[in-house]
Amino acid sequence: MTEPAGANWRDEPTDWEQQGKLPRTRPSVPQKALASLNITAASMDPGLLDLPWHLPLEEWPKDNLAALPRGISRHVVRFARMGDSLIAIKETSEHVARQEYHMLRKLRRLNVPSVEPVAVITGRYDADGQDLQPVLVTKHLRFSLPYRAVFSQTLRQVTLTRLIDAQALLLVRLHLAGFYWGDVSLSNTLFRRDAGAFAAYLVDAETGELYPELSRGQREYDLEIARVNIAGELMDLAEGGLIEDSVDPLDTSERIMKSYRNLWAELTEKESFELGERWRVNARIRRLNELGFDVDELTINTTADGSQVQLQPKVVDAGHHQRRLLRLTGLDAQENQARRLLNDMDSYRADNHPELDEELSAHLWVTQVFEPIVKSVPRELGSKLEQAEVVHEVLEHRWYMSEKENRNVPMAEAVQSYLNTVLRHRRDEAAILLSTDTRTMNILESGGAPE
Ligand SMILES: Nc1ncnc2c1ncn2[C@@H]1O[C@H](COP(=O)(O)OP(=O)(O)OP(=O)(O)O)[C@@H](O)[C@H]1O
Ligand SMILES: [Mg+2]
């Protein structure tokens, strides 16, 4: 889609301009720069046209940019404000930008966690009519953290283990969808907090390829790339003193293999058992659900003499608990958060309204448990953590308090204690940081971790 030159510059001042928060000046854009811009996008956000595409990304004015933690990359990548949302912009070749854009669209359709593509922009020229590199634009993934920003000061072994487990689960999901990544690494992955663990998202699909199904060799090759890259990344951290002394980078990098293989086997392997052990069919389904996967089909064969049963599940989509939570409450959460919230919802029902059906009780839980917690978070603390993560942490906090004090701590008291002793002391992790935290940015850009 090619937009006419300057078509979108607003005639009416926006609310922000009227309130004097933004200067009301038409950006000075060289004519050639706008006339030649070519934008490929599934749906057009007019805000895209307001950005200074005629400048190399490295020279973009601060006002357009958002200072957020970013992983290490070969290309120039920046976060910019577009209307009320945030986008990530990567300067690269046209071929790579288009390929990655289309690949990310396919991955979204296949329902694997990845960043969302917005547009490819080519035909960029600077004021002197010199070519500028095309860009790939993606939506900034809210509350996501590059692995170097997950920890403050030093990365502990337990956190590292959780990161690697999340990365293994992502790789399994990609492989089940037929995606060969080719460049698996912690830097090409984004992490979101997920009820004490992490949920991993693919951020860099440049080298990826999709097949109807991956061979064992392809999967093993990807896994080997993951191990080598992770080992390298951990050695870098170790050299910079950013990792707990006791962590052995090579040993730890092996964990991705183990974690991946266990998960793959549980999800796909054939299981044989005696006819009398039929309960194992349901047990397997329950285990898969626990891991967050739904079962689409079960193939059950019996041996010729009828004494043995062979069972092979066909696993579909992860997100078993996410979907149940969404169906019951309309809340969108990560998988572990959803599991945690559903547990609370189930015990709420058992304690208060065992007679009510699941949906009605879920509705009551949202209005009497979830919403009051979310509403009690003061505005200034609202951008520290995602809502579902806050509710998870409050529930956890209440449980620990009750156990320590040996009494049933009321929810309101637990919430206050959590806000004052925990949340207030956390870093902001929301996407939209209105103030620029330059110190954190400098540390991140030089490859260190924020404090
Ligand atoms: N949509 C997004 N949301 C949040 N962060 C993003 C997004 N896109 C990119 N980033 C950040 O920018 C970093 C670099 O992006 P990316 O890996 O695509 O660049 P690259 O130059 O292709 O990397 P490589 O050196 O691996 O080729 C990522 O690690 C991530 O931290
Ligand atoms: Mg990358």
GROMACS .gro file of C-alpha atoms and ligand atoms in nm:
model
  483
    1MET     CA    1   0.000   0.000   0.000
    2THR     CA    2   0.146   0.338  -0.092
    3GLU     CA    3   0.004   0.640   0.079
    4PRO     CA    4  -0.013   0.981  -0.092
    5ALA     CA    5   0.240   1.235   0.024
    6GLY     CA    6   0.161   1.379   0.365
    7ALA     CA    7  -0.199   1.258   0.333
    8ASN     CA    8  -0.229   1.203   0.698
    9TRP     CA    9  -0.093   1.517   0.865
   10ARG     CA   10  -0.375   1.608   1.095
   11ASP     CA   11  -0.572   1.926   1.033
   12GLU     CA   12  -0.717   1.934   1.382
   13PRO     CA   13  -0.487   1.964   1.684
   14THR     CA   14  -0.499   1.656   1.903
   15ASP     CA   15  -0.600   1.674   2.270
   16TRP     CA   16  -0.237   1.659   2.369
   17GLU     CA   17  -0.144   1.944   2.142
   18GLN     CA   18  -0.431   2.152   2.276
   19GLN     CA   19  -0.314   2.091   2.630
   20GLY     CA   20   0.031   2.207   2.528
   21LYS     CA   21   0.190   1.865   2.591
   22LEU     CA   22   0.303   1.832   2.233
   23PRO     CA   23   0.424   2.109   2.003
   24ARG     CA   24   0.182   2.182   1.718
   25THR     CA   25   0.426   2.206   1.434
   26ARG     CA   26   0.411   2.029   1.106
   27PRO     CA   27   0.720   1.810   1.086
   28SER     CA   28   0.956   1.936   0.821
   29VAL     CA   29   0.974   1.642   0.586
   30PRO     CA   30   1.156   1.666   0.256
   31GLN     CA   31   0.910   1.620  -0.031
   32LYS     CA   32   1.092   1.330  -0.191
   33ALA     CA   33   1.094   1.147   0.141
   34LEU     CA   34   0.715   1.133   0.162
   35ALA     CA   35   0.643   1.101  -0.206
   36SER     CA   36   0.837   0.777  -0.239
   37LEU     CA   37   0.753   0.599   0.085
   38ASN     CA   38   0.611   0.252   0.029
   39ILE     CA   39   0.429   0.085   0.314
   40THR     CA   40   0.320  -0.278   0.320
   41ALA     CA   41   0.080  -0.348   0.605
   42ALA     CA   42  -0.222  -0.566   0.674
   43SER     CA   43  -0.404  -0.273   0.827
   44MET     CA   44  -0.284   0.082   0.813
   45ASP     CA   45  -0.231   0.284   1.127
   46PRO     CA   46  -0.216   0.645   1.007
   47GLY     CA   47   0.018   0.723   1.296
   48LEU     CA   48   0.290   0.546   1.097
   49LEU     CA   49   0.306   0.840   0.856
   50ASP     CA   50   0.382   1.087   1.130
   51LEU     CA   51   0.717   0.929   1.205
   52PRO     CA   52   1.041   1.075   1.066
   53TRP     CA   53   1.117   0.806   0.809
   54HIS     CA   54   1.347   1.049   0.627
   55LEU     CA   55   1.601   1.020   0.908
   56PRO     CA   56   1.824   0.720   0.975
   57LEU     CA   57   1.691   0.544   1.288
   58GLU     CA   58   2.002   0.636   1.481
   59GLU     CA   59   1.922   1.004   1.431
   60TRP     CA   60   1.557   0.996   1.535
   61PRO     CA   61   1.462   1.271   1.780
   62LYS     CA   62   1.418   1.164   2.139
   63ASP     CA   63   1.054   1.272   2.134
   64ASN     CA   64   0.969   0.995   1.892
   65LEU     CA   65   1.153   0.726   2.082
   66ALA     CA   66   1.073   0.522   2.390
   67ALA     CA   67   1.356   0.417   2.614
   68LEU     CA   68   1.293   0.053   2.686
   69PRO     CA   69   1.523  -0.240   2.739
   70ARG     CA   70   1.636  -0.400   2.418
   71GLY     CA   71   1.841  -0.707   2.344
   72ILE     CA   72   2.169  -0.714   2.157
   73SER     CA   73   2.132  -0.701   1.778
   74ARG     CA   74   2.333  -0.656   1.460
   75HIS     CA   75   2.078  -0.424   1.307
   76VAL     CA   76   1.977  -0.085   1.437
   77VAL     CA   77   1.658  -0.137   1.638
   78ARG     CA   78   1.462   0.138   1.814
   79PHE     CA   79   1.129   0.167   1.993
   80ALA     CA   80   0.902   0.451   1.884
   81ARG     CA   81   0.571   0.593   1.993
   82MET     CA   82   0.293   0.566   1.738
   83GLY     CA   83  -0.025   0.727   1.871
   84ASP     CA   84  -0.099   0.549   2.197
   85SER     CA   85   0.100   0.242   2.112
   86LEU     CA   86   0.463   0.151   2.088
   87ILE     CA   87   0.639  -0.009   1.795
   88ALA     CA   88   0.977  -0.167   1.740
   89ILE     CA   89   1.159  -0.063   1.423
   90LYS     CA   90   1.448  -0.254   1.270
   91GLU     CA   91   1.656  -0.123   0.979
   92THR     CA   92   1.752  -0.403   0.745
   93SER     CA   93   1.751  -0.502   0.378
   94GLU     CA   94   1.424  -0.507   0.186
   95HIS     CA   95   1.449  -0.880   0.127
   96VAL     CA   96   1.501  -0.960   0.492
   97ALA     CA   97   1.232  -0.718   0.610
   98ARG     CA   98   0.973  -0.868   0.374
   99GLN     CA   99   1.066  -1.224   0.452
  100GLU     CA  100   1.053  -1.167   0.825
  101TYR     CA  101   0.726  -0.975   0.798
  102HIS     CA  102   0.556  -1.262   0.613
  103MET     CA  103   0.705  -1.524   0.842
  104LEU     CA  104   0.582  -1.342   1.152
  105ARG     CA  105   0.234  -1.321   1.000
  106LYS     CA  106   0.233  -1.696   0.940
  107LEU     CA  107   0.354  -1.766   1.293
  108ARG     CA  108   0.074  -1.554   1.438
  109ARG     CA  109  -0.174  -1.755   1.232
  110LEU     CA  110  -0.023  -2.076   1.364
  111ASN     CA  111  -0.078  -1.940   1.712
  112VAL     CA  112   0.279  -1.959   1.834
  113PRO     CA  113   0.401  -1.682   2.060
  114SER     CA  114   0.592  -1.425   1.859
  115VAL     CA  115   0.601  -1.051   1.811
  116GLU     CA  116   0.331  -0.909   1.585
  117PRO     CA  117   0.433  -0.761   1.250
  118VAL     CA  118   0.295  -0.419   1.160
  119ALA     CA  119   0.457  -0.311   0.835
  120VAL     CA  120   0.750  -0.308   0.597
  121ILE     CA  121   0.853   0.037   0.482
  122THR     CA  122   1.074   0.091   0.182
  123GLY     CA  123   1.149   0.388  -0.043
  124ARG     CA  124   1.306   0.592   0.237
  125TYR     CA  125   1.525   0.888   0.139
  126ASP     CA  126   1.699   1.149   0.350
  127ALA     CA  127   1.693   1.526   0.292
  128ASP     CA  128   1.971   1.496   0.033
  129GLY     CA  129   1.783   1.231  -0.160
  130GLN     CA  130   2.014   0.952  -0.037
  131ASP     CA  131   1.864   0.605   0.008
  132LEU     CA  132   1.789   0.494   0.362
  133GLN     CA  133   1.753   0.130   0.465
  134PRO     CA  134   1.405  -0.027   0.461
  135VAL     CA  135   1.254  -0.113   0.798
  136LEU     CA  136   1.050  -0.387   0.955
  137VAL     CA  137   0.798  -0.257   1.207
  138THR     CA  138   0.655  -0.480   1.479
  139LYS     CA  139   0.430  -0.408   1.776
  140HIS     CA  140   0.626  -0.367   2.093
  141LEU     CA  141   0.541  -0.666   2.310
  142ARG     CA  142   0.403  -0.516   2.629
  143PHE     CA  143   0.574  -0.613   2.953
  144SER     CA  144   0.833  -0.812   2.765
  145LEU     CA  145   1.190  -0.822   2.881
  146PRO     CA  146   1.507  -0.918   2.696
  147TYR     CA  147   1.690  -1.175   2.907
  148ARG     CA  148   1.949  -0.923   3.021
  149ALA     CA  149   1.675  -0.711   3.172
  150VAL     CA  150   1.502  -0.995   3.354
  151PHE     CA  151   1.743  -0.976   3.645
  152SER     CA  152   1.895  -0.696   3.844
  153GLN     CA  153   2.264  -0.712   3.938
  154THR     CA  154   2.338  -1.080   3.889
  155LEU     CA  155   2.145  -1.357   3.722
  156ARG     CA  156   2.075  -1.637   3.967
  157GLN     CA  157   2.076  -2.003   3.878
  158VAL     CA  158   1.704  -2.044   3.952
  159THR     CA  159   1.609  -1.755   3.727
  160LEU     CA  160   1.833  -1.887   3.456
  161THR     CA  161   1.674  -2.230   3.480
  162ARG     CA  162   1.330  -2.076   3.440
  163LEU     CA  163   1.442  -1.874   3.139
  164ILE     CA  164   1.585  -2.182   2.972
  165ASP     CA  165   1.274  -2.388   3.046
  166ALA     CA  166   1.059  -2.118   2.889
  167GLN     CA  167   1.289  -2.113   2.587
  168ALA     CA  168   1.260  -2.493   2.558
  169LEU     CA  169   0.881  -2.477   2.565
  170LEU     CA  170   0.884  -2.208   2.296
  171LEU     CA  171   1.111  -2.421   2.080
  172VAL     CA  172   0.884  -2.724   2.121
  173ARG     CA  173   0.582  -2.518   2.022
  174LEU     CA  174   0.763  -2.380   1.717
  175HIS     CA  175   0.877  -2.727   1.615
  176LEU     CA  176   0.529  -2.872   1.657
  177ALA     CA  177   0.407  -2.601   1.419
  178GLY     CA  178   0.677  -2.700   1.166
  179PHE     CA  179   0.900  -2.396   1.221
  180TYR     CA  180   1.276  -2.440   1.197
  181TRP     CA  181   1.428  -2.138   1.368
  182GLY     CA  182   1.791  -2.153   1.265
  183ASP     CA  183   1.901  -1.890   1.517
  184VAL     CA  184   1.768  -1.993   1.855
  185SER     CA  185   1.917  -1.781   2.130
  186LEU     CA  186   1.819  -1.596   2.443
  187SER     CA  187   1.876  -1.267   2.255
  188ASN     CA  188   1.624  -1.363   1.989
  189THR     CA  189   1.362  -1.435   2.251
  190LEU     CA  190   1.157  -1.205   2.470
  191PHE     CA  191   1.035  -1.305   2.814
  192ARG     CA  192   0.723  -1.210   3.003
  193ARG     CA  193   0.672  -1.290   3.368
  194ASP     CA  194   0.427  -1.573   3.411
  195ALA     CA  195   0.325  -1.651   3.768
  196GLY     CA  196   0.680  -1.685   3.895
  197ALA     CA  197   0.805  -1.850   3.575
  198PHE     CA  198   0.851  -1.697   3.230
  199ALA     CA  199   0.666  -1.716   2.901
  200ALA     CA  200   0.894  -1.692   2.596
  201TYR     CA  201   0.816  -1.519   2.265
  202LEU     CA  202   1.008  -1.537   1.940
  203VAL     CA  203   1.136  -1.195   1.836
  204ASP     CA  204   1.372  -1.261   1.545
  205ALA     CA  205   1.237  -1.481   1.264
  206GLU     CA  206   1.494  -1.376   1.003
  207THR     CA  207   1.646  -1.720   0.960
  208GLY     CA  208   1.328  -1.924   1.008
  209GLU     CA  209   1.169  -2.168   0.765
  210LEU     CA  210   0.829  -2.336   0.775
  211TYR     CA  211   0.773  -2.700   0.678
  212PRO     CA  212   0.468  -2.925   0.695
  213GLU     CA  213   0.659  -3.119   0.960
  214LEU     CA  214   1.016  -3.114   1.090
  215SER     CA  215   1.241  -3.417   1.073
  216ARG     CA  216   1.422  -3.536   1.382
  217GLY     CA  217   1.746  -3.412   1.224
  218GLN     CA  218   1.610  -3.061   1.176
  219ARG     CA  219   1.488  -3.045   1.534
  220GLU     CA  220   1.817  -3.174   1.670
  221TYR     CA  221   2.009  -2.922   1.461
  222ASP     CA  222   1.801  -2.634   1.595
  223LEU     CA  223   1.853  -2.766   1.945
  224GLU     CA  224   2.229  -2.777   1.895
  225ILE     CA  225   2.223  -2.414   1.774
  226ALA     CA  226   2.026  -2.325   2.086
  227ARG     CA  227   2.279  -2.494   2.313
  228VAL     CA  228   2.581  -2.330   2.150
  229ASN     CA  229   2.422  -1.984   2.144
  230ILE     CA  230   2.303  -2.007   2.503
  231ALA     CA  231   2.648  -2.123   2.616
  232GLY     CA  232   2.799  -1.819   2.440
  233GLU     CA  233   2.547  -1.582   2.593
  234LEU     CA  234   2.610  -1.721   2.942
  235MET     CA  235   2.986  -1.697   2.898
  236ASP     CA  236   2.945  -1.329   2.806
  237LEU     CA  237   2.739  -1.271   3.117
  238ALA     CA  238   2.992  -1.460   3.328
  239GLU     CA  239   3.277  -1.251   3.191
  240GLY     CA  240   3.090  -0.935   3.277
  241GLY     CA  241   3.034  -1.062   3.632
  242LEU     CA  242   2.660  -1.059   3.570
  243ILE     CA  243   2.593  -1.417   3.662
  244GLU     CA  244   2.610  -1.602   3.995
  245ASP     CA  245   2.960  -1.744   4.046
  246SER     CA  246   2.832  -2.097   4.092
  247VAL     CA  247   2.680  -2.109   3.741
  248ASP     CA  248   2.874  -2.313   3.488
  249PRO     CA  249   2.778  -2.173   3.143
  250LEU     CA  250   2.843  -2.497   2.956
  251ASP     CA  251   2.665  -2.721   3.203
  252THR     CA  252   2.372  -2.486   3.220
  253SER     CA  253   2.339  -2.463   2.844
  254GLU     CA  254   2.284  -2.841   2.839
  255ARG     CA  255   1.960  -2.782   3.024
  256ILE     CA  256   1.789  -2.665   2.707
  257MET     CA  257   1.846  -3.012   2.555
  258LYS     CA  258   1.708  -3.195   2.855
  259SER     CA  259   1.413  -2.970   2.905
  260TYR     CA  260   1.325  -2.977   2.534
  261ARG     CA  261   1.358  -3.354   2.500
  262ASN     CA  262   1.149  -3.429   2.810
  263LEU     CA  263   0.876  -3.205   2.688
  264TRP     CA  264   0.887  -3.338   2.333
  265ALA     CA  265   0.867  -3.696   2.456
  266GLU     CA  266   0.575  -3.623   2.687
  267LEU     CA  267   0.389  -3.449   2.405
  268THR     CA  268   0.448  -3.687   2.121
  269GLU     CA  269   0.578  -4.026   2.232
  270LYS     CA  270   0.395  -4.354   2.194
  271GLU     CA  271   0.311  -4.523   2.522
  272SER     CA  272   0.243  -4.897   2.559
  273PHE     CA  273   0.066  -5.062   2.845
  274GLU     CA  274  -0.138  -5.363   2.946
  275LEU     CA  275  -0.506  -5.366   2.863
  276GLY     CA  276  -0.586  -5.361   3.232
  277GLU     CA  277  -0.410  -5.028   3.276
  278ARG     CA  278  -0.659  -4.829   3.077
  279TRP     CA  279  -0.657  -4.547   3.333
  280ARG     CA  280  -0.326  -4.450   3.177
  281VAL     CA  281  -0.511  -4.297   2.882
  282ASN     CA  282  -0.679  -4.040   3.104
  283ALA     CA  283  -0.364  -3.992   3.307
  284ARG     CA  284  -0.173  -3.901   2.992
  285ILE     CA  285  -0.439  -3.650   2.887
  286ARG     CA  286  -0.433  -3.494   3.232
  287ARG     CA  287  -0.053  -3.465   3.224
  288LEU     CA  288  -0.068  -3.297   2.883
  289ASN     CA  289  -0.333  -3.055   3.006
  290GLU     CA  290  -0.118  -2.981   3.309
  291LEU     CA  291   0.165  -2.891   3.073
  292GLY     CA  292  -0.077  -2.654   2.907
  293PHE     CA  293  -0.151  -2.856   2.594
  294ASP     CA  294  -0.480  -2.976   2.455
  295VAL     CA  295  -0.517  -3.312   2.288
  296ASP     CA  296  -0.676  -3.313   1.947
  297GLU     CA  297  -0.677  -3.685   1.874
  298LEU     CA  298  -0.568  -4.002   2.042
  299THR     CA  299  -0.455  -4.297   1.837
  300ILE     CA  300  -0.507  -4.617   2.030
  301ASN     CA  301  -0.394  -4.950   1.885
  302THR     CA  302  -0.408  -5.289   2.045
  303THR     CA  303  -0.158  -5.563   1.970
  304ALA     CA  304  -0.270  -5.867   1.769
  305ASP     CA  305  -0.330  -6.078   2.080
  306GLY     CA  306  -0.514  -5.787   2.240
  307SER     CA  307  -0.300  -5.781   2.553
  308GLN     CA  308  -0.119  -5.449   2.494
  309VAL     CA  309  -0.249  -5.103   2.417
  310GLN     CA  310  -0.046  -4.841   2.234
  311LEU     CA  311  -0.137  -4.481   2.280
  312GLN     CA  312  -0.020  -4.182   2.081
  313PRO     CA  313  -0.168  -3.839   2.139
  314LYS     CA  314  -0.181  -3.569   1.878
  315VAL     CA  315  -0.123  -3.255   2.070
  316VAL     CA  316  -0.263  -2.927   1.956
  317ASP     CA  317  -0.217  -2.581   2.085
  318ALA     CA  318  -0.060  -2.493   2.409
  319GLY     CA  319  -0.271  -2.256   2.615
  320HIS     CA  320  -0.512  -2.504   2.776
  321HIS     CA  321  -0.555  -2.294   3.093
  322GLN     CA  322  -0.539  -1.965   2.903
  323ARG     CA  323  -0.835  -2.071   2.695
  324ARG     CA  324  -1.035  -2.191   2.993
  325LEU     CA  325  -0.974  -1.863   3.177
  326LEU     CA  326  -1.066  -1.662   2.870
  327ARG     CA  327  -1.383  -1.862   2.816
  328LEU     CA  328  -1.495  -1.828   3.177
  329THR     CA  329  -1.394  -1.471   3.253
  330GLY     CA  330  -1.281  -1.291   2.939
  331LEU     CA  331  -0.943  -1.237   3.107
  332ASP     CA  332  -0.638  -1.274   2.891
  333ALA     CA  333  -0.338  -1.407   3.081
  334GLN     CA  334  -0.024  -1.612   3.031
  335GLU     CA  335  -0.050  -1.989   3.073
  336ASN     CA  336   0.088  -2.019   3.428
  337GLN     CA  337  -0.094  -1.711   3.544
  338ALA     CA  338  -0.414  -1.861   3.407
  339ARG     CA  339  -0.348  -2.191   3.585
  340ARG     CA  340  -0.291  -2.004   3.911
  341LEU     CA  341  -0.602  -1.787   3.874
  342LEU     CA  342  -0.817  -2.087   3.780
  343ASN     CA  343  -0.702  -2.269   4.093
  344ASP     CA  344  -0.803  -1.975   4.302
  345MET     CA  345  -1.132  -1.952   4.117
  346ASP     CA  346  -1.201  -2.322   4.180
  347SER     CA  347  -1.130  -2.297   4.551
  348TYR     CA  348  -1.335  -1.979   4.572
  349ARG     CA  349  -1.627  -2.172   4.427
  350ALA     CA  350  -1.577  -2.467   4.661
  351ASP     CA  351  -1.560  -2.238   4.965
  352ASN     CA  352  -1.840  -1.998   4.878
  353HIS     CA  353  -2.083  -2.128   4.621
  354PRO     CA  354  -2.038  -2.500   4.561
  355GLU     CA  355  -2.395  -2.507   4.432
  356LEU     CA  356  -2.336  -2.252   4.155
  357ASP     CA  357  -2.239  -2.352   3.806
  358GLU     CA  358  -1.885  -2.282   3.694
  359GLU     CA  359  -1.961  -1.982   3.478
  360LEU     CA  360  -2.165  -1.793   3.733
  361SER     CA  361  -1.911  -1.859   4.001
  362ALA     CA  362  -1.632  -1.741   3.770
  363HIS     CA  363  -1.818  -1.417   3.717
  364LEU     CA  364  -1.850  -1.366   4.093
  365TRP     CA  365  -1.482  -1.439   4.139
  366VAL     CA  366  -1.389  -1.170   3.887
  367THR     CA  367  -1.602  -0.908   4.061
  368GLN     CA  368  -1.523  -1.009   4.418
  369VAL     CA  369  -1.159  -1.119   4.399
  370PHE     CA  370  -0.981  -1.018   4.080
  371GLU     CA  371  -1.119  -0.671   4.026
  372PRO     CA  372  -1.092  -0.548   4.386
  373ILE     CA  373  -0.723  -0.644   4.386
  374VAL     CA  374  -0.656  -0.472   4.056
  375LYS     CA  375  -0.847  -0.161   4.164
  376SER     CA  376  -0.656  -0.130   4.487
  377VAL     CA  377  -0.327  -0.081   4.303
  378PRO     CA  378  -0.259   0.294   4.310
  379ARG     CA  379  -0.212   0.459   3.975
  380GLU     CA  380   0.158   0.527   4.025
  381LEU     CA  381   0.225   0.156   4.078
  382GLY     CA  382   0.009   0.046   3.787
  383SER     CA  383   0.289   0.008   3.537
  384LYS     CA  384   0.511  -0.212   3.750
  385LEU     CA  385   0.360  -0.545   3.652
  386GLU     CA  386   0.082  -0.690   3.441
  387GLN     CA  387  -0.255  -0.715   3.618
  388ALA     CA  388  -0.271  -1.093   3.614
  389GLU     CA  389   0.082  -1.110   3.757
  390VAL     CA  390  -0.011  -0.869   4.036
  391VAL     CA  391  -0.314  -1.079   4.129
  392HIS     CA  392  -0.103  -1.393   4.124
  393GLU     CA  393   0.155  -1.228   4.352
  394VAL     CA  394  -0.111  -1.101   4.591
  395LEU     CA  395  -0.262  -1.449   4.621
  396GLU     CA  396   0.083  -1.590   4.689
  397HIS     CA  397   0.161  -1.316   4.938
  398ARG     CA  398  -0.163  -1.380   5.125
  399TRP     CA  399  -0.089  -1.747   5.146
  400TYR     CA  400   0.260  -1.688   5.289
  401MET     CA  401   0.132  -1.427   5.535
  402SER     CA  402  -0.144  -1.656   5.658
  403GLU     CA  403   0.098  -1.940   5.704
  404LYS     CA  404   0.354  -1.725   5.885
  405GLU     CA  405   0.101  -1.565   6.116
  406ASN     CA  406  -0.102  -1.878   6.153
  407ARG     CA  407  -0.434  -1.704   6.082
  408ASN     CA  408  -0.658  -1.643   5.784
  409VAL     CA  409  -0.532  -1.300   5.670
  410PRO     CA  410  -0.818  -1.101   5.512
  411MET     CA  411  -0.771  -1.012   5.147
  412ALA     CA  412  -0.773  -0.635   5.204
  413GLU     CA  413  -0.493  -0.664   5.458
  414ALA     CA  414  -0.288  -0.892   5.232
  415VAL     CA  415  -0.326  -0.648   4.943
  416GLN     CA  416  -0.203  -0.352   5.151
  417SER     CA  417   0.090  -0.547   5.282
  418TYR     CA  418   0.179  -0.662   4.930
  419LEU     CA  419   0.161  -0.310   4.787
  420ASN     CA  420   0.382  -0.167   5.060
  421THR     CA  421   0.636  -0.441   5.105
  422VAL     CA  422   0.662  -0.583   4.752
  423LEU     CA  423   0.517  -0.390   4.460
  424ARG     CA  424   0.640  -0.048   4.562
  425HIS     CA  425   0.997  -0.174   4.547
  426ARG     CA  426   0.987  -0.322   4.200
  427ARG     CA  427   1.113  -0.171   3.877
  428ASP     CA  428   0.858  -0.051   3.623
  429GLU     CA  429   0.808  -0.318   3.362
  430ALA     CA  430   0.521  -0.169   3.163
  431ALA     CA  431   0.586  -0.088   2.803
  432ILE     CA  432   0.497   0.276   2.823
  433LEU     CA  433   0.747   0.452   3.037
  434LEU     CA  434   0.659   0.813   3.002
  435SER     CA  435   0.979   0.928   3.161
  436THR     CA  436   1.303   0.829   3.003
  437ASP     CA  437   1.508   0.618   3.234
  438THR     CA  438   1.840   0.698   3.079
  439ARG     CA  439   2.054   0.530   3.339
  440THR     CA  440   1.885   0.196   3.280
  441MET     CA  441   1.902   0.246   2.906
  442ASN     CA  442   2.272   0.326   2.910
  443ILE     CA  443   2.347   0.017   3.109
  444LEU     CA  444   2.134  -0.198   2.882
  445GLU     CA  445   2.280  -0.056   2.566
  446SER     CA  446   2.630  -0.119   2.687
  447GLY     CA  447   2.526  -0.478   2.743
  448GLY     CA  448   2.492  -0.474   3.119
  449ALA     CA  449   2.191  -0.526   3.338
  450PRO     CA  450   1.981  -0.258   3.501
  451GLU     CA  451   2.003  -0.211   3.873
  452LIG     N1  452   0.837  -0.615   1.885
  452LIG     C1  453   0.933  -0.606   1.977
  452LIG     N2  454   0.899  -0.592   2.109
  452LIG     C2  455   0.996  -0.582   2.204
  452LIG     N3  456   1.127  -0.587   2.176
  452LIG     C3  457   1.166  -0.599   2.049
  452LIG     C4  458   1.072  -0.610   1.942
  452LIG     N4  459   1.141  -0.621   1.826
  452LIG     C5  460   1.272  -0.617   1.858
  452LIG     N5  461   1.288  -0.604   1.991
  452LIG     C6  462   1.416  -0.594   2.065
  452LIG     O1  463   1.519  -0.566   1.975
  452LIG     C7  464   1.619  -0.667   1.982
  452LIG     C8  465   1.679  -0.692   1.846
  452LIG     O2  466   1.583  -0.738   1.754
  452LIG     P1  467   1.620  -0.851   1.647
  452LIG     O3  468   1.671  -0.970   1.718
  452LIG     O4  469   1.504  -0.868   1.556
  452LIG     O5  470   1.741  -0.777   1.571
  452LIG     P2  471   1.857  -0.842   1.480
  452LIG     O6  472   1.949  -0.733   1.446
  452LIG     O7  473   1.790  -0.914   1.366
  452LIG     O8  474   1.924  -0.947   1.570
  452LIG     P3  475   2.042  -1.048   1.524
  452LIG     O9  476   2.167  -0.982   1.566
  452LIG    O10  477   2.007  -1.167   1.607
  452LIG    O11  478   2.026  -1.072   1.376
  452LIG     C9  479   1.549  -0.787   2.040
  452LIG    O12  480   1.637  -0.868   2.113
  452LIG    C10  481   1.447  -0.725   2.132
  452LIG    O13  482   1.503  -0.696   2.259
  453MG      MG  483   1.829  -1.090   1.691
   0.00000   0.00000   0.00000
